PDB file of C-alpha atoms in Angstrom:
ATOM      1  CA  UNK Y  16       0.000   0.000   0.000  1.00  0.00           C
ATOM      2  CA  UNK Y  17       1.303   3.489  -0.781  1.00  0.00           C
ATOM      3  CA  UNK Y  18       2.259   5.792   2.047  1.00  0.00           C
ATOM      4  CA  UNK Y  19      -0.052   8.727   2.779  1.00  0.00           C
ATOM      5  CA  UNK Y  20       2.782  11.136   1.997  1.00  0.00           C
ATOM      6  CA  UNK Y  21       3.177   9.667  -1.508  1.00  0.00           C
ATOM      7  CA  UNK Y  22      -0.555   9.917  -2.165  1.00  0.00           C
ATOM      8  CA  UNK Y  23      -0.531  13.567  -1.051  1.00  0.00           C
ATOM      9  CA  UNK Y  24       2.450  14.332  -3.283  1.00  0.00           C
ATOM     10  CA  UNK Y  25       0.831  12.654  -6.282  1.00  0.00           C
ATOM     11  CA  UNK Y  26      -2.427  14.543  -5.839  1.00  0.00           C
ATOM     12  CA  UNK Y  27      -0.646  17.823  -5.136  1.00  0.00           C
ATOM     13  CA  UNK Y  28       1.613  17.615  -8.188  1.00  0.00           C
ATOM     14  CA  UNK Y  29      -1.367  16.911 -10.455  1.00  0.00           C
ATOM     15  CA  UNK Y  30      -3.290  19.825  -8.962  1.00  0.00           C
ATOM     16  CA  UNK Y  31      -0.340  22.190  -9.313  1.00  0.00           C
ATOM     17  CA  UNK Y  32      -0.045  21.209 -12.976  1.00  0.00           C
ATOM     18  CA  UNK Y  33      -3.754  21.919 -13.539  1.00  0.00           C
ATOM     19  CA  UNK Y  34      -3.626  25.222 -11.663  1.00  0.00           C
ATOM     20  CA  UNK Y  35      -0.501  26.611 -13.299  1.00  0.00           C
ATOM     21  CA  UNK Y  36      -0.876  25.399 -16.879  1.00  0.00           C
ATOM     22  CA  UNK Y  37      -4.586  24.630 -17.117  1.00  0.00           C
ATOM     23  CA  UNK Y  38      -5.776  27.760 -15.288  1.00  0.00           C
ATOM     24  CA  UNK Y  39      -8.070  25.646 -13.109  1.00  0.00           C
ATOM     25  CA  UNK Y  40      -8.055  27.988 -10.146  1.00  0.00           C
ATOM     26  CA  UNK Y  41     -11.091  26.369  -8.566  1.00  0.00           C
ATOM     27  CA  UNK Y  42      -8.825  23.630  -7.116  1.00  0.00           C
ATOM     28  CA  UNK Y  43      -6.530  26.092  -5.293  1.00  0.00           C
ATOM     29  CA  UNK Y  44      -8.248  25.603  -1.888  1.00  0.00           C
ATOM     30  CA  UNK Y  45      -7.756  21.825  -2.120  1.00  0.00           C
ATOM     31  CA  UNK Y  46      -4.115  22.337  -3.166  1.00  0.00           C
ATOM     32  CA  UNK Y  47      -3.582  24.557  -0.098  1.00  0.00           C
ATOM     33  CA  UNK Y  48      -5.007  21.788   2.117  1.00  0.00           C
ATOM     34  CA  UNK Y  49      -2.728  19.190   0.523  1.00  0.00           C
ATOM     35  CA  UNK Y  50       0.331  21.433   0.841  1.00  0.00           C
ATOM     36  CA  UNK Y  51      -0.524  22.048   4.487  1.00  0.00           C
ATOM     37  CA  UNK Y  52      -0.914  18.302   5.047  1.00  0.00           C
ATOM     38  CA  UNK Y  53       2.425  17.626   3.371  1.00  0.00           C
ATOM     39  CA  UNK Y  54       4.120  20.216   5.580  1.00  0.00           C
ATOM     40  CA  UNK Y  55       2.897  18.396   8.677  1.00  0.00           C
ATOM     41  CA  UNK Y  56       5.270  15.519   7.796  1.00  0.00           C
ATOM     42  CA  UNK Y  57       8.312  17.694   7.034  1.00  0.00           C
ATOM     43  CA  UNK Y  58      10.713  18.414   9.907  1.00  0.00           C
ATOM     44  CA  UNK Y  59      11.112  22.122   9.071  1.00  0.00           C
ATOM     45  CA  UNK Y  60       7.360  22.750   9.221  1.00  0.00           C
ATOM     46  CA  UNK Y  61       6.307  20.227  11.904  1.00  0.00           C
ATOM     47  CA  UNK Y  62       6.518  22.715  14.782  1.00  0.00           C
ATOM     48  CA  UNK Y  63       3.999  25.095  13.171  1.00  0.00           C
ATOM     49  CA  UNK Y  64       0.412  24.945  14.426  1.00  0.00           C
ATOM     50  CA  UNK Y  65      -2.361  23.861  12.024  1.00  0.00           C
ATOM     51  CA  UNK Y  66      -3.927  27.313  11.575  1.00  0.00           C
ATOM     52  CA  UNK Y  67      -0.600  29.029  10.943  1.00  0.00           C
ATOM     53  CA  UNK Y  68       0.495  26.150   8.695  1.00  0.00           C
ATOM     54  CA  UNK Y  69      -2.641  26.597   6.556  1.00  0.00           C
ATOM     55  CA  UNK Y  70      -2.029  30.366   6.249  1.00  0.00           C
ATOM     56  CA  UNK Y  71       1.614  29.705   5.388  1.00  0.00           C
ATOM     57  CA  UNK Y  72       0.666  27.141   2.734  1.00  0.00           C
ATOM     58  CA  UNK Y  73      -1.814  29.582   1.181  1.00  0.00           C
ATOM     59  CA  UNK Y  74       0.762  32.391   1.028  1.00  0.00           C
ATOM     60  CA  UNK Y  75       3.538  30.098  -0.290  1.00  0.00           C
ATOM     61  CA  UNK Y  76       1.248  28.766  -3.027  1.00  0.00           C
ATOM     62  CA  UNK Y  77       0.144  32.308  -3.894  1.00  0.00           C
ATOM     63  CA  UNK Y  78       3.772  33.416  -4.261  1.00  0.00           C
ATOM     64  CA  UNK Y  79       4.589  30.358  -6.367  1.00  0.00           C
ATOM     65  CA  UNK Y  80       1.664  30.942  -8.721  1.00  0.00           C
ATOM     66  CA  UNK Y  81       2.181  34.730  -8.926  1.00  0.00           C
ATOM     67  CA  UNK Y  82       5.883  34.600  -9.659  1.00  0.00           C
ATOM     68  CA  UNK Y  83       6.157  37.062 -12.560  1.00  0.00           C
ATOM     69  CA  UNK Y  84       7.393  40.583 -11.934  1.00  0.00           C
ATOM     70  CA  UNK Y  85       4.536  43.071 -12.011  1.00  0.00           C
ATOM     71  CA  UNK Y  86       6.572  46.006 -13.337  1.00  0.00           C
ATOM     72  CA  UNK Y  87       7.927  44.295 -16.471  1.00  0.00           C
ATOM     73  CA  UNK Y  88       5.333  41.564 -16.898  1.00  0.00           C
ATOM     74  CA  UNK Y  89       7.978  38.878 -16.502  1.00  0.00           C
ATOM     75  CA  UNK Y  90      10.190  40.004 -19.399  1.00  0.00           C
ATOM     76  CA  UNK Y  91      13.058  41.324 -17.258  1.00  0.00           C
ATOM     77  CA  UNK Y  92      13.242  44.607 -19.166  1.00  0.00           C
ATOM     78  CA  UNK Y  93      11.350  47.843 -19.732  1.00  0.00           C
ATOM     79  CA  UNK Y  94      10.780  49.638 -23.022  1.00  0.00           C
ATOM     80  CA  UNK Y  95      10.943  53.387 -23.537  1.00  0.00           C
ATOM     81  CA  UNK Y  96       7.636  54.636 -24.905  1.00  0.00           C
ATOM     82  CA  UNK Y  97       7.214  57.468 -27.380  1.00  0.00           C
ATOM     83  CA  UNK Y  98       6.426  59.817 -24.507  1.00  0.00           C
ATOM     84  CA  UNK Y  99       9.691  58.925 -22.772  1.00  0.00           C
ATOM     85  CA  UNK Y 100       8.271  56.862 -19.926  1.00  0.00           C
ATOM     86  CA  UNK Y 101       9.410  53.308 -19.208  1.00  0.00           C
ATOM     87  CA  UNK Y 102       6.690  50.685 -19.711  1.00  0.00           C
ATOM     88  CA  UNK Y 103       6.297  46.931 -20.099  1.00  0.00           C
ATOM     89  CA  UNK Y 104       7.525  45.789 -23.521  1.00  0.00           C
ATOM     90  CA  UNK Y 105       4.633  45.997 -25.941  1.00  0.00           C
ATOM     91  CA  UNK Y 106       6.050  43.718 -28.615  1.00  0.00           C
ATOM     92  CA  UNK Y 107       5.123  46.223 -31.327  1.00  0.00           C
ATOM     93  CA  UNK Y 108       8.439  45.648 -33.125  1.00  0.00           C
ATOM     94  CA  UNK Y 109       9.091  49.372 -33.438  1.00  0.00           C
ATOM     95  CA  UNK Y 110      12.354  50.310 -35.023  1.00  0.00           C
ATOM     96  CA  UNK Y 111      15.166  51.427 -32.712  1.00  0.00           C
ATOM     97  CA  UNK Y 112      13.269  50.541 -29.553  1.00  0.00           C
ATOM     98  CA  UNK Y 113      15.199  51.260 -26.372  1.00  0.00           C
ATOM     99  CA  UNK Y 114      15.222  48.806 -23.494  1.00  0.00           C
ATOM    100  CA  UNK Y 115      16.681  48.731 -19.994  1.00  0.00           C
ATOM    101  CA  UNK Y 116      16.811  46.151 -17.247  1.00  0.00           C
ATOM    102  CA  UNK Y 117      13.775  46.231 -14.988  1.00  0.00           C
ATOM    103  CA  UNK Y 118      14.747  47.950 -11.721  1.00  0.00           C
ATOM    104  CA  UNK Y 119      12.064  46.063  -9.809  1.00  0.00           C
ATOM    105  CA  UNK Y 120      13.305  42.507 -10.513  1.00  0.00           C
ATOM    106  CA  UNK Y 121      16.849  43.351 -11.686  1.00  0.00           C
ATOM    107  CA  UNK Y 122      16.221  41.341 -14.861  1.00  0.00           C
ATOM    108  CA  UNK Y 123      15.407  38.085 -13.063  1.00  0.00           C
ATOM    109  CA  UNK Y 124      11.763  38.152 -14.288  1.00  0.00           C
ATOM    110  CA  UNK Y 125      10.555  37.036 -10.853  1.00  0.00           C
ATOM    111  CA  UNK Y 126       8.404  39.020  -8.480  1.00  0.00           C
ATOM    112  CA  UNK Y 127      10.299  40.382  -5.490  1.00  0.00           C
ATOM    113  CA  UNK Y 128       9.220  38.915  -2.169  1.00  0.00           C
ATOM    114  CA  UNK Y 129       7.458  41.168   0.300  1.00  0.00           C
ATOM    115  CA  UNK Y 130       8.068  40.429   3.994  1.00  0.00           C
ATOM    116  CA  UNK Y 131       5.306  42.848   5.091  1.00  0.00           C
ATOM    117  CA  UNK Y 132       2.831  41.014   2.838  1.00  0.00           C
ATOM    118  CA  UNK Y 133       3.967  37.694   4.299  1.00  0.00           C
ATOM    119  CA  UNK Y 134       3.710  38.983   7.879  1.00  0.00           C
ATOM    120  CA  UNK Y 135       0.194  40.250   7.248  1.00  0.00           C
ATOM    121  CA  UNK Y 136      -0.887  36.921   5.716  1.00  0.00           C
ATOM    122  CA  UNK Y 137       0.485  35.026   8.717  1.00  0.00           C
ATOM    123  CA  UNK Y 138      -0.627  37.560  11.318  1.00  0.00           C
ATOM    124  CA  UNK Y 139       2.880  37.984  12.737  1.00  0.00           C
ATOM    125  CA  UNK Y 140       4.874  40.968  13.918  1.00  0.00           C
ATOM    126  CA  UNK Y 141       8.301  41.744  12.494  1.00  0.00           C
ATOM    127  CA  UNK Y 142      10.019  40.367  15.589  1.00  0.00           C
ATOM    128  CA  UNK Y 143       8.062  37.092  15.394  1.00  0.00           C
ATOM    129  CA  UNK Y 144       8.735  36.856  11.661  1.00  0.00           C
ATOM    130  CA  UNK Y 145      12.489  37.279  12.111  1.00  0.00           C
ATOM    131  CA  UNK Y 146      12.691  35.052  15.209  1.00  0.00           C
ATOM    132  CA  UNK Y 147      10.798  32.239  13.489  1.00  0.00           C
ATOM    133  CA  UNK Y 148      13.060  32.483  10.407  1.00  0.00           C
ATOM    134  CA  UNK Y 149      10.004  32.645   8.167  1.00  0.00           C
ATOM    135  CA  UNK Y 150      11.894  33.930   5.140  1.00  0.00           C
ATOM    136  CA  UNK Y 151      13.906  30.683   5.122  1.00  0.00           C
ATOM    137  CA  UNK Y 152      10.725  28.656   5.433  1.00  0.00           C
ATOM    138  CA  UNK Y 153       9.214  30.491   2.478  1.00  0.00           C
ATOM    139  CA  UNK Y 154      12.369  29.859   0.447  1.00  0.00           C
ATOM    140  CA  UNK Y 155      12.177  26.161   1.333  1.00  0.00           C
ATOM    141  CA  UNK Y 156       8.532  25.978   0.323  1.00  0.00           C
ATOM    142  CA  UNK Y 157       9.240  27.737  -2.969  1.00  0.00           C
ATOM    143  CA  UNK Y 158      12.146  25.414  -3.727  1.00  0.00           C
ATOM    144  CA  UNK Y 159       9.966  22.428  -2.949  1.00  0.00           C
ATOM    145  CA  UNK Y 160       7.136  23.654  -5.172  1.00  0.00           C
ATOM    146  CA  UNK Y 161       9.613  24.372  -7.995  1.00  0.00           C
ATOM    147  CA  UNK Y 162      11.086  20.890  -7.780  1.00  0.00           C
ATOM    148  CA  UNK Y 163       7.812  19.033  -7.272  1.00  0.00           C
ATOM    149  CA  UNK Y 164       6.697  18.917 -10.898  1.00  0.00           C
ATOM    150  CA  UNK Y 165      10.070  17.912 -12.375  1.00  0.00           C
ATOM    151  CA  UNK Y 166      10.404  14.295 -11.232  1.00  0.00           C
ATOM    152  CA  UNK Y 167       6.698  13.479 -11.231  1.00  0.00           C
ATOM    153  CA  UNK Y 168       5.459  15.175 -14.383  1.00  0.00           C
ATOM    154  CA  UNK Y 169       8.173  16.603 -16.633  1.00  0.00           C
ATOM    155  CA  UNK Y 170      10.462  13.561 -16.739  1.00  0.00           C
ATOM    156  CA  UNK Y 171       7.766  10.966 -17.583  1.00  0.00           C
ATOM    157  CA  UNK Y 172       6.214  13.354 -20.093  1.00  0.00           C
ATOM    158  CA  UNK Y 173       9.583  13.965 -21.768  1.00  0.00           C
ATOM    159  CA  UNK Y 174      10.338  10.241 -21.818  1.00  0.00           C
ATOM    160  CA  UNK Y 175       6.972   9.486 -23.418  1.00  0.00           C
ATOM    161  CA  UNK Y 176       7.368  12.202 -26.029  1.00  0.00           C
ATOM    162  CA  UNK Y 177      10.874  11.028 -26.941  1.00  0.00           C
ATOM    163  CA  UNK Y 178       9.892   7.388 -27.085  1.00  0.00           C
ATOM    164  CA  UNK Y 179       8.727   7.502 -30.674  1.00  0.00           C
ATOM    165  CA  UNK Y 180      11.365   9.991 -31.752  1.00  0.00           C
ATOM    166  CA  UNK Y 181      13.515   8.692 -34.527  1.00  0.00           C
ATOM    167  CA  UNK Y 182      17.198   8.871 -33.711  1.00  0.00           C
ATOM    168  CA  UNK Y 183      19.642   9.621 -36.530  1.00  0.00           C
TER     169      UNK Y 183
END
């Protein structure tokens, strides 16, 4: 019989795939519950109470799904408009367009994290946030969510797609 942790991971990875690439946002509450349940087993998150763990899972999933920089739209650069202001690249293919690196994300294309937003979502003060090392916990959760789809979805999908590929 499969372990409960493996069942949770299988369901969670499928849901994350549907949410991110299928835009099925109606399953987000269930994905938050599964992520919270998974965190109960992990050593780094085991000491967190169930209510705080649920709020943390919701915020971590929100940050993972909303990972594109708002200022540049995830392109990593800004385009100078005809009026001289810097805007998201429009893709209008105008001749001699001028670009610069986005000052908000420094060209990384990812949304900058906001500790005040995290503290508000968790209901913590700055002292509690720093003492509990919550920024490291958020980084761990993000790394986990980034690596979750690779072994369970991408690798089998790539193997299946390459199976009938003719090698020269």
